[in-house]
Amino acid sequence: MRKSFVAGNWKMNTDSRSSVELAKAVVAGSAGLAREKVTVAVIPPFVYLPAVVQAVSSSGVAVGAQDVYFEPKGAFTGEISPGMLKDVGCTYVLCGHSERRHVIGESDELVGKKVTVAIGGGLLPILCVGELLEERDAGKTEQVVARHLKTGLAGLSAEKVAAVTIAYEPVWAIGTGRTATPQQAQEVHAFIRKLLAQMYDANLAREMCIQYGGSVKADNAKELMAQEDVDGLLVGGASLKAEEFVRIIQAAA
Ligand code: 13P
């Protein structure tokens, strides 16, 4: 059985004090939950990673980074390597979040390189895929998701792909309050799993965790998680409020 996985992407929010407070509140709120049922991660801005790692230490709450660069070191001003993330205690890393694809301008190929080096560096990538509203309206959802998936996982063996979590985040649902319906989410999640089975094998596809993200709240988390192929949630805005995030974790557990 696939284990649920809830991650809170804090994006460019919090400060040195509130990041630690939020991390501690997530630890306290999720302390009683069965760890074998749900994995919990928080994903703060780079600069607060060490403090947040310390705040969650020995709690079972994992920490992830929002991005990574594909070189190990050198003259890449402003970038952060997989080794650096590992060094400060990160377990997960987001690759190809839609804000990096569509605001910062990352290409599919760049995202694929990041996934590969993240795994090589001992991190567990969360590969984000998802269509824009105009792509959905044009009936291109599956085409876009397939492209993100194939370029994101390019060149990886089945053994390595097993380290990856896929996050389906329809761009039109992010930060808009317009959540995909559970049926819309399930349709795309089932498509992703089918594609993974074609690209690798059915057993691996069955084991892989596929998160949904986009306006997840405490009051829609349960219904989304009830879908057969929705294994977890990647939460933005609602992960900044400890109480609401904990309710989302409870819904997923
Ligand atoms: P919201 O939950 O704020 O819509 O953000 C989703 C997201 O982008 C998580 O990575």
XYZ file of N, CA and C and ligand atoms in Angstrom:
769
model
N 0.828 -1.207 0.000
C 0.000 0.000 0.000
C 0.864 1.261 0.000
N 0.431 2.261 -0.766
C 1.209 3.497 -0.818
C 0.951 4.324 0.443
N 2.039 4.893 0.939
C 1.933 5.730 2.141
C 1.552 7.151 1.725
N 0.713 7.821 2.504
C 0.357 9.208 2.191
C 1.556 10.127 2.428
N 1.615 11.189 1.656
C 2.730 12.131 1.772
C 2.191 13.557 1.631
N 2.283 14.307 2.721
C 1.824 15.700 2.707
C 3.017 16.628 2.889
N 3.183 17.557 1.965
C 4.299 18.504 2.059
C 3.767 19.924 1.978
N 4.365 20.797 2.778
C 3.978 22.206 2.785
C 5.042 23.042 2.105
N 4.700 23.601 0.959
C 5.628 24.465 0.223
C 5.396 25.907 0.665
N 6.315 26.421 1.432
C 6.137 27.768 2.002
C 6.428 28.869 0.990
N 6.960 28.508 -0.157
C 7.292 29.485 -1.208
C 8.141 30.616 -0.610
N 7.969 31.855 -1.076
C 8.822 32.944 -0.566
C 8.103 33.659 0.589
N 7.876 32.896 1.662
C 7.166 33.406 2.827
C 7.901 33.017 4.104
N 7.509 33.599 5.178
C 8.054 33.472 6.544
C 9.340 34.301 6.713
N 9.827 34.361 7.956
C 11.113 34.994 8.254
C 11.819 34.124 9.291
N 12.942 34.586 9.825
C 13.720 33.671 10.674
C 12.930 33.239 11.913
N 12.091 34.118 12.444
C 11.332 33.751 13.636
C 10.108 32.896 13.268
N 9.326 33.373 12.302
C 8.070 32.663 11.999
C 8.320 31.302 11.337
N 9.444 31.137 10.637
C 9.717 29.827 10.024
C 9.919 28.774 11.118
N 10.639 29.147 12.156
C 10.888 28.207 13.259
C 9.600 27.947 14.043
N 8.830 29.012 14.280
C 7.548 28.841 14.999
C 6.615 27.909 14.230
N 6.531 28.137 12.930
C 5.640 27.320 12.098
C 6.105 25.854 12.103
N 7.412 25.650 11.951
C 7.951 24.283 11.952
C 7.642 23.587 13.280
N 7.832 24.303 14.383
C 7.569 23.694 15.701
C 6.084 23.378 15.875
N 5.232 24.262 15.361
C 3.788 24.030 15.481
C 3.365 22.817 14.641
N 3.992 22.617 13.501
C 3.685 21.443 12.671
C 4.130 20.176 13.402
N 5.304 20.221 14.018
C 5.802 19.076 14.799
C 4.818 18.752 15.925
N 4.428 19.783 16.674
C 3.536 19.560 17.823
C 2.182 19.023 17.351
N 1.665 19.612 16.284
C 0.327 19.233 15.807
C 0.265 17.850 15.199
N 1.384 17.380 14.654
C 1.340 16.080 13.972
C 1.987 14.978 14.802
N 2.331 15.304 16.052
C 3.079 14.361 16.894
C 2.341 13.046 17.110
N 1.023 13.114 17.272
C 0.271 11.893 17.588
C -0.068 11.043 16.375
N 0.301 11.487 15.187
C -0.130 10.770 13.983
C 0.798 9.610 13.650
N 0.198 8.553 13.168
C 0.974 7.355 12.857
C 1.913 7.620 11.692
N 3.205 7.549 11.973
C 4.218 7.823 10.958
C 4.221 6.786 9.835
N 3.709 5.592 10.152
C 3.687 4.585 9.079
C 2.578 4.884 8.073
N 1.655 5.788 8.473
C 0.541 6.112 7.562
C 0.812 7.344 6.719
N 1.548 8.305 7.294
C 1.737 9.557 6.564
C 3.139 10.125 6.759
N 3.727 10.543 5.650
C 4.996 11.255 5.686
C 4.674 12.747 5.615
N 5.338 13.527 6.463
C 5.102 14.974 6.493
C 6.419 15.691 6.204
N 6.350 16.687 5.331
C 7.547 17.495 5.063
C 7.177 18.971 5.008
N 8.114 19.810 5.429
C 7.957 21.259 5.248
C 9.071 21.736 4.315
N 8.736 22.722 3.494
C 9.661 23.160 2.445
C 9.835 24.680 2.534
N 10.723 25.124 3.417
C 10.905 26.562 3.647
C 11.841 27.191 2.603
N 11.952 28.508 2.597
C 12.958 29.156 1.750
C 14.367 28.677 2.149
N 15.293 28.700 1.181
C 16.670 28.225 1.417
C 17.275 28.742 2.724
N 17.165 30.064 2.934
C 17.918 30.671 4.040
C 17.460 30.203 5.418
N 16.237 29.674 5.491
C 15.749 29.203 6.797
C 15.900 27.696 6.972
N 16.490 27.026 5.982
C 16.606 25.558 6.070
C 17.309 25.087 7.346
N 18.506 25.603 7.678
C 19.180 25.063 8.872
C 18.346 25.246 10.150
N 17.721 26.397 10.297
C 16.929 26.636 11.512
C 15.713 25.718 11.554
N 15.092 25.494 10.397
C 13.906 24.630 10.359
C 14.312 23.170 10.587
N 15.439 22.757 10.011
C 15.926 21.385 10.256
C 16.108 21.182 11.761
N 16.691 22.179 12.404
C 16.896 22.058 13.847
C 15.557 22.014 14.609
N 14.621 22.829 14.158
C 13.319 22.899 14.848
C 12.540 21.584 14.754
N 12.735 20.822 13.671
C 11.976 19.568 13.522
C 12.808 18.339 13.911
N 14.035 18.560 14.371
C 14.938 17.429 14.580
C 14.339 16.394 15.524
N 14.536 15.154 15.187
C 14.043 13.972 15.909
C 12.524 13.925 16.040
N 11.808 14.616 15.153
C 10.339 14.598 15.212
C 9.727 13.693 14.157
N 10.487 13.346 13.129
C 9.894 12.587 12.027
C 9.353 13.484 10.931
N 9.275 14.801 11.172
C 8.895 15.728 10.094
C 10.151 15.987 9.254
N 10.027 15.787 7.949
C 11.178 15.958 7.060
C 11.215 17.385 6.511
N 12.357 17.740 5.959
C 12.530 19.083 5.400
C 12.945 18.967 3.941
N 12.388 19.837 3.122
C 12.748 19.863 1.704
C 13.149 21.260 1.286
N 13.784 21.353 0.111
C 14.140 22.650 -0.464
C 13.246 22.909 -1.677
N 13.148 24.172 -2.050
C 12.221 24.542 -3.121
C 12.830 24.425 -4.514
N 14.147 24.256 -4.570
C 14.821 24.202 -5.869
C 16.245 23.713 -5.631
N 16.953 23.412 -6.717
C 18.345 22.971 -6.629
C 19.003 23.259 -7.976
N 20.327 23.399 -7.988
C 21.033 23.554 -9.258
C 21.675 22.224 -9.622
N 22.026 22.073 -10.904
C 22.464 20.748 -11.354
C 23.975 20.550 -11.347
N 24.723 21.554 -10.879
C 26.173 21.374 -10.773
C 26.536 21.206 -9.303
N 27.606 20.472 -9.010
C 27.973 20.232 -7.605
C 28.594 21.439 -6.915
N 29.340 22.269 -7.677
C 29.954 23.473 -7.088
C 30.541 24.331 -8.204
N 31.000 25.518 -7.861
C 31.686 26.330 -8.860
C 31.072 27.699 -9.053
N 31.388 28.302 -10.185
C 30.997 29.686 -10.444
C 29.565 29.770 -10.975
N 28.610 29.585 -10.081
C 27.188 29.643 -10.439
C 26.492 30.539 -9.415
N 26.762 31.820 -9.523
C 26.321 32.791 -8.524
C 24.821 32.668 -8.234
N 24.516 32.545 -6.968
C 23.112 32.511 -6.551
C 22.514 31.122 -6.507
N 23.225 30.118 -6.988
C 22.647 28.770 -7.033
C 23.065 27.926 -5.830
N 22.335 26.834 -5.614
C 22.535 25.945 -4.460
C 22.648 24.517 -4.984
N 23.664 23.790 -4.559
C 23.895 22.435 -5.091
C 23.186 21.364 -4.252
N 23.016 20.179 -4.831
C 22.437 19.071 -4.057
C 23.250 18.783 -2.795
N 24.589 18.831 -2.912
C 25.441 18.555 -1.750
C 25.194 19.543 -0.613
N 24.966 20.809 -0.972
C 24.692 21.818 0.067
C 23.372 21.523 0.780
N 22.376 21.120 -0.004
C 21.066 20.812 0.595
C 21.173 19.608 1.521
N 21.910 18.611 1.067
C 22.116 17.412 1.881
C 22.873 17.792 3.166
N 23.870 18.649 3.000
C 24.722 19.067 4.116
C 23.923 19.739 5.239
N 22.880 20.513 4.880
C 22.107 21.185 5.932
C 20.919 20.341 6.416
N 20.783 19.124 5.888
C 19.766 18.227 6.453
C 18.480 18.108 5.652
N 18.519 18.483 4.370
C 17.332 18.319 3.527
C 17.169 16.877 3.100
N 15.924 16.449 3.007
C 15.607 15.126 2.479
C 15.009 15.243 1.074
N 14.115 16.216 0.904
C 13.373 16.365 -0.357
C 13.811 17.625 -1.092
N 13.486 17.667 -2.392
C 13.667 18.918 -3.132
C 12.615 18.997 -4.240
N 11.974 20.160 -4.338
C 11.026 20.379 -5.436
C 11.813 20.602 -6.724
N 11.363 19.996 -7.804
C 11.973 20.242 -9.114
C 10.854 20.609 -10.089
N 11.022 21.721 -10.770
C 10.057 22.113 -11.791
C 8.735 22.603 -11.261
N 8.747 23.230 -10.070
C 7.505 23.838 -9.607
C 7.000 24.812 -10.678
N 5.704 24.924 -10.817
C 5.161 25.744 -11.927
C 5.614 27.197 -11.834
N 5.861 27.683 -10.601
C 6.340 29.068 -10.501
C 7.757 29.196 -11.054
N 8.539 28.137 -10.959
C 9.880 28.166 -11.554
C 9.794 27.989 -13.071
N 8.853 27.168 -13.512
C 8.700 26.998 -14.968
C 8.145 28.284 -15.608
N 7.103 28.855 -14.990
C 6.363 29.917 -15.687
C 6.709 31.335 -15.241
N 7.239 31.503 -14.036
C 7.635 32.853 -13.600
C 9.126 33.055 -13.864
N 9.936 32.054 -13.476
C 11.388 32.187 -13.620
C 11.843 31.746 -15.024
N 11.060 30.885 -15.678
C 11.371 30.499 -17.053
C 12.222 29.248 -17.198
N 12.129 28.312 -16.247
C 12.904 27.067 -16.370
C 12.337 26.186 -17.484
N 13.240 25.589 -18.250
C 12.809 24.710 -19.345
C 12.590 23.289 -18.827
N 11.886 22.501 -19.614
C 11.668 21.088 -19.270
C 13.002 20.365 -19.103
N 13.953 20.686 -19.982
C 15.253 20.003 -19.952
C 16.019 20.341 -18.672
N 15.966 21.603 -18.268
C 16.635 22.018 -17.028
C 16.039 21.266 -15.835
N 14.724 21.167 -15.830
C 14.052 20.456 -14.732
C 14.534 18.999 -14.694
N 14.648 18.377 -15.859
C 15.121 16.990 -15.928
C 16.521 16.833 -15.365
N 17.389 17.782 -15.684
C 18.762 17.726 -15.147
C 18.735 17.812 -13.626
N 17.875 18.687 -13.106
C 17.791 18.864 -11.647
C 17.330 17.588 -10.950
N 16.340 16.917 -11.553
C 15.847 15.670 -10.953
C 16.985 14.646 -10.894
N 17.713 14.530 -11.990
C 18.801 13.543 -12.053
C 19.889 13.829 -11.022
N 20.340 15.087 -10.928
C 21.418 15.364 -9.965
C 20.918 15.300 -8.532
N 19.651 15.624 -8.325
C 19.109 15.534 -6.961
C 19.205 14.091 -6.470
N 18.799 13.155 -7.321
C 18.859 11.733 -6.930
C 20.319 11.327 -6.719
N 21.175 11.755 -7.639
C 22.605 11.440 -7.522
C 23.192 11.971 -6.221
N 22.647 13.076 -5.738
C 23.136 13.692 -4.509
C 22.450 13.156 -3.264
N 21.609 12.141 -3.420
C 20.979 11.526 -2.257
C 19.724 12.229 -1.774
N 19.174 13.101 -2.609
C 17.917 13.778 -2.250
C 16.738 13.058 -2.915
N 15.544 13.288 -2.384
C 14.337 12.707 -2.971
C 13.583 13.821 -3.697
N 13.601 13.817 -5.026
C 12.952 14.906 -5.753
C 11.424 14.784 -5.761
N 10.771 15.922 -5.731
C 9.325 15.989 -5.975
C 9.187 16.706 -7.314
N 8.899 15.944 -8.358
C 8.805 16.515 -9.707
C 7.393 17.049 -9.925
N 7.302 18.378 -10.129
C 5.992 19.008 -10.319
C 5.641 19.052 -11.796
N 4.430 18.648 -12.103
C 3.938 18.665 -13.481
C 2.547 19.295 -13.474
N 2.141 19.866 -14.603
C 0.778 20.411 -14.651
C 0.593 21.447 -15.730
N -0.651 21.539 -16.182
C -0.971 22.372 -17.338
C -1.473 23.762 -16.947
N -1.302 24.704 -17.862
C -1.874 26.047 -17.729
C -3.364 25.979 -18.074
N -4.102 27.018 -17.703
C -5.543 27.028 -18.002
C -5.786 26.927 -19.512
N -5.015 27.690 -20.292
C -5.282 27.654 -21.748
C -4.947 26.280 -22.337
N -3.997 25.580 -21.708
C -3.676 24.237 -22.180
C -4.816 23.267 -21.840
N -5.385 23.421 -20.641
C -6.537 22.574 -20.289
C -7.702 22.869 -21.233
N -7.988 24.178 -21.427
C -9.118 24.554 -22.284
C -8.938 24.056 -23.714
N -7.668 23.936 -24.139
C -7.402 23.457 -25.502
C -7.325 21.924 -25.557
N -7.662 21.272 -24.449
C -7.653 19.803 -24.437
C -6.261 19.205 -24.425
N -5.279 19.999 -23.955
C -3.887 19.530 -24.021
C -3.321 19.057 -22.677
N -4.177 18.861 -21.684
C -3.687 18.502 -20.352
C -2.760 17.280 -20.390
N -3.235 16.204 -21.018
C -2.434 14.966 -21.007
C -1.128 15.144 -21.770
N -1.209 15.890 -22.858
C -0.007 16.141 -23.664
C 1.053 16.883 -22.829
N 0.630 17.911 -22.094
C 1.567 18.715 -21.289
C 2.127 17.877 -20.136
N 1.246 17.173 -19.458
C 1.677 16.364 -18.315
C 2.645 15.267 -18.782
N 2.362 14.667 -19.924
C 3.246 13.620 -20.460
C 4.616 14.207 -20.794
N 4.618 15.409 -21.357
C 5.905 16.044 -21.703
C 6.704 16.356 -20.433
N 6.029 16.913 -19.428
C 6.714 17.216 -18.160
C 7.285 15.943 -17.538
N 6.507 14.885 -17.613
C 6.921 13.632 -16.985
C 8.112 13.023 -17.738
N 7.998 12.974 -19.058
C 9.056 12.329 -19.855
C 10.357 13.126 -19.819
N 10.269 14.444 -19.908
C 11.510 15.237 -19.865
C 12.037 15.299 -18.421
N 11.143 15.307 -17.472
C 11.556 15.383 -16.065
C 12.282 14.138 -15.599
N 11.907 13.000 -16.175
C 12.495 11.725 -15.747
C 13.471 11.166 -16.787
N 13.815 11.985 -17.773
C 14.632 11.509 -18.900
C 15.932 10.861 -18.428
N 16.209 9.682 -18.951
C 17.493 9.023 -18.696
C 17.571 8.289 -17.369
N 16.513 8.311 -16.584
C 16.578 7.653 -15.263
C 16.162 6.191 -15.358
N 16.895 5.335 -14.665
C 16.517 3.919 -14.584
C 15.312 3.774 -13.657
N 14.649 2.629 -13.749
C 13.494 2.370 -12.875
C 13.907 2.458 -11.404
N 15.090 1.972 -11.111
C 15.587 1.988 -9.725
C 15.669 3.420 -9.200
N 16.162 4.327 -10.057
C 16.293 5.730 -9.630
C 14.935 6.423 -9.576
N 14.075 6.117 -10.514
C 12.757 6.763 -10.546
C 11.960 6.459 -9.275
N 12.248 5.322 -8.668
C 11.545 4.959 -7.438
C 11.761 5.996 -6.334
N 12.813 6.831 -6.455
C 13.075 7.862 -5.442
C 12.223 9.117 -5.654
N 11.516 9.173 -6.784
C 10.819 10.414 -7.154
C 9.355 10.374 -6.714
N 8.879 11.503 -6.188
C 7.449 11.731 -5.984
C 6.992 12.624 -7.127
N 5.828 12.329 -7.702
C 5.270 13.213 -8.726
C 4.212 14.089 -8.059
N 4.250 15.394 -8.329
C 3.196 16.279 -7.825
C 2.444 16.847 -9.021
N 1.165 16.483 -9.133
C 0.341 17.073 -10.189
C -0.247 18.377 -9.657
N 0.196 19.475 -10.248
C -0.282 20.786 -9.817
C -0.788 21.556 -11.039
N -2.099 21.478 -11.308
C -2.633 22.259 -12.422
C -2.423 23.752 -12.132
N -1.798 24.454 -13.046
C -1.372 25.829 -12.748
C -2.560 26.725 -12.431
N -3.683 26.453 -13.084
C -4.895 27.266 -12.867
C -5.493 27.071 -11.469
N -5.034 26.073 -10.748
C -5.565 25.820 -9.396
C -4.628 26.339 -8.311
N -3.451 26.832 -8.708
C -2.461 27.243 -7.701
C -2.707 28.671 -7.242
N -2.973 28.805 -5.950
C -3.142 30.134 -5.358
C -4.386 30.861 -5.832
N -5.291 30.149 -6.498
C -6.476 30.797 -7.063
C -7.732 30.512 -6.267
N -7.649 29.539 -5.356
C -8.845 29.121 -4.631
C -9.718 28.207 -5.483
N -9.305 27.987 -6.725
C -10.075 27.136 -7.643
C -9.432 25.754 -7.689
N -9.765 24.913 -6.711
C -9.188 23.566 -6.653
C -9.711 22.731 -7.810
N -8.891 21.841 -8.325
C -9.410 20.847 -9.266
C -10.437 20.017 -8.511
N -11.485 19.579 -9.184
C -12.426 18.699 -8.495
C -11.698 17.377 -8.236
N -12.166 16.621 -7.240
C -11.526 15.322 -6.997
C -11.514 14.465 -8.263
N -12.559 14.562 -9.077
C -12.620 13.776 -10.315
C -11.563 14.247 -11.312
N -11.409 15.569 -11.428
C -10.382 16.093 -12.341
C -8.994 15.639 -11.895
N -8.751 15.707 -10.592
C -7.448 15.277 -10.060
C -7.248 13.792 -10.335
N -8.257 12.990 -10.002
C -8.144 11.532 -10.193
C -7.848 11.183 -11.656
N -8.537 11.841 -12.585
C -8.330 11.558 -14.015
C -6.862 11.726 -14.406
N -6.284 12.845 -13.984
C -4.891 13.108 -14.380
C -3.933 12.189 -13.607
N -4.228 11.939 -12.340
C -3.367 11.036 -11.555
C -3.359 9.632 -12.174
N -4.535 9.167 -12.594
C -4.611 7.836 -13.210
C -3.823 7.835 -14.521
N -3.920 8.944 -15.248
C -3.159 9.057 -16.509
C -1.658 8.994 -16.226
N -1.219 9.699 -15.181
C 0.212 9.709 -14.816
C 0.664 8.289 -14.461
N -0.156 7.601 -13.681
C 0.245 6.243 -13.266
C 0.313 5.300 -14.474
N -0.633 5.467 -15.386
C -0.637 4.629 -16.596
C 0.633 4.894 -17.423
N 0.963 6.175 -17.520
C 2.153 6.546 -18.290
C 3.426 5.994 -17.628
N 3.493 6.062 -16.290
C 4.657 5.522 -15.575
C 4.775 4.018 -15.818
N 3.617 3.342 -15.879
C 3.622 1.898 -16.148
C 4.175 1.625 -17.540
N 3.820 2.493 -18.504
C 4.346 2.316 -19.871
C 5.843 2.620 -19.932
N 6.256 3.673 -19.212
C 7.663 4.088 -19.261
C 8.568 3.128 -18.496
N 8.047 2.540 -17.416
C 8.846 1.650 -16.569
C 8.129 0.306 -16.462
N 7.498 0.047 -15.333
C 6.670 -1.158 -15.279
C 5.521 -0.957 -14.304
N 4.543 -1.838 -14.414
C 3.291 -1.663 -13.668
C 3.515 -1.682 -12.150
N 4.447 -2.522 -11.693
C 4.696 -2.604 -10.248
C 5.255 -1.299 -9.717
N 6.227 -0.753 -10.443
C 6.818 0.515 -10.024
C 5.748 1.611 -10.031
N 4.954 1.645 -11.091
C 3.906 2.673 -11.204
C 2.923 2.573 -10.043
N 2.629 1.361 -9.637
C 1.694 1.152 -8.526
C 2.271 1.655 -7.209
N 3.584 1.567 -7.068
C 4.241 1.967 -5.815
C 4.495 3.465 -5.715
N 4.528 4.157 -6.863
C 4.969 5.566 -6.816
C 3.914 6.487 -6.226
N 4.412 7.490 -5.497
C 3.524 8.440 -4.823
C 3.221 9.610 -5.767
N 1.935 9.879 -5.969
C 1.520 11.020 -6.796
C 0.704 11.977 -5.925
N 1.276 13.152 -5.685
C 0.601 14.178 -4.870
C -0.242 15.076 -5.767
N -1.294 15.632 -5.174
C -2.042 16.701 -5.842
C -1.706 18.026 -5.157
N -1.580 19.088 -5.940
C -1.384 20.423 -5.361
C -2.172 21.457 -6.133
N -2.662 22.467 -5.420
C -3.434 23.547 -6.044
C -4.650 23.855 -5.198
N -4.526 24.912 -4.362
C -5.624 25.347 -3.487
C -6.151 24.230 -2.578
N -5.232 23.394 -2.088
C -5.622 22.388 -1.088
C -5.883 23.106 0.231
N -7.003 22.779 0.852
C -7.376 23.360 2.143
C -7.809 22.220 3.059
N -7.992 22.560 4.350
C -8.417 21.521 5.292
C -9.764 20.930 4.874
N -10.637 21.770 4.288
C -11.972 21.240 3.990
C -12.090 20.537 2.631
N -11.053 20.512 1.814
C -11.154 19.691 0.596
C -10.132 18.547 0.571
N -9.279 18.487 1.615
C -8.190 17.506 1.616
C -8.707 16.060 1.627
N -9.738 15.828 2.420
C -10.227 14.451 2.583
C -10.788 13.899 1.275
N -11.565 14.754 0.614
C -12.204 14.338 -0.631
C -11.162 14.062 -1.729
N -10.129 14.901 -1.751
C -9.051 14.681 -2.729
C -8.315 13.380 -2.412
N -8.002 13.205 -1.119
C -7.260 12.005 -0.706
C -8.068 10.721 -0.892
N -9.401 10.861 -0.981
C -10.247 9.667 -1.149
C -10.134 9.089 -2.557
N -9.554 9.845 -3.476
C -9.407 9.347 -4.849
C -8.318 8.274 -4.898
N -8.595 7.261 -5.695
C -7.727 6.088 -5.718
C -6.255 6.415 -6.008
N -6.025 7.341 -6.934
C -4.640 7.595 -7.342
C -4.047 8.866 -6.734
N -4.756 9.475 -5.789
C -4.210 10.647 -5.085
C -3.576 10.143 -3.785
N -2.249 10.194 -3.730
C -1.517 9.596 -2.601
C -1.025 10.618 -1.593
N -1.153 11.881 -1.948
C -0.633 12.895 -1.044
C -0.992 14.271 -1.548
N -0.552 15.287 -0.805
C -0.932 16.664 -1.120
C 0.288 17.568 -1.010
N 0.431 18.453 -1.992
C 1.480 19.471 -1.942
C 0.749 20.794 -1.721
N 0.962 21.359 -0.541
C 0.120 22.457 -0.076
C 0.909 23.760 -0.068
N 0.348 24.807 -0.638
C 1.008 26.111 -0.611
C 0.463 26.961 0.518
N -0.417 27.889 0.188
C -0.936 28.873 1.145
C -1.396 28.284 2.474
N -2.130 27.171 2.400
C -2.674 26.598 3.636
C -1.595 25.974 4.524
N -0.390 25.795 4.002
C 0.681 25.233 4.838
C 1.351 26.305 5.693
N 0.962 27.559 5.475
C 1.535 28.653 6.278
C 0.775 28.852 7.574
N -0.377 28.182 7.698
C -1.156 28.245 8.940
C -1.062 26.864 9.576
N -0.333 26.791 10.695
C -0.032 25.479 11.286
C -1.294 24.669 11.533
N -2.304 25.333 12.089
C -3.503 24.578 12.475
C -4.180 23.967 11.249
N -4.268 24.764 10.189
C -4.909 24.246 8.971
C -4.059 23.142 8.330
N -2.745 23.344 8.323
C -1.860 22.335 7.724
C -1.971 21.013 8.491
N -2.050 21.114 9.806
C -2.173 19.900 10.623
C -3.501 19.191 10.319
N -4.558 19.966 10.093
C -5.842 19.340 9.737
C -5.734 18.631 8.383
N -4.961 19.194 7.485
C -4.745 18.556 6.177
C -3.976 17.238 6.362
N -2.962 17.288 7.224
C -2.181 16.067 7.504
C -3.091 14.994 8.108
N -3.957 15.426 9.023
C -4.882 14.471 9.659
C -5.806 13.847 8.613
N -6.265 14.670 7.671
C -7.155 14.157 6.616
C -6.427 13.111 5.774
N -5.134 13.311 5.587
C -4.358 12.392 4.739
C -3.938 11.140 5.492
N -3.921 11.217 6.814
C -3.495 10.062 7.615
C -4.658 9.108 7.822
P -1.579 26.791 -3.149
O -1.907 25.665 -2.204
O -1.344 28.092 -2.471
O -2.584 26.861 -4.275
O -0.171 26.411 -3.829
C 0.015 25.145 -4.360
C 1.436 24.960 -4.683
O 1.960 25.582 -5.589
C 2.228 24.040 -3.852
O 3.475 23.796 -4.409
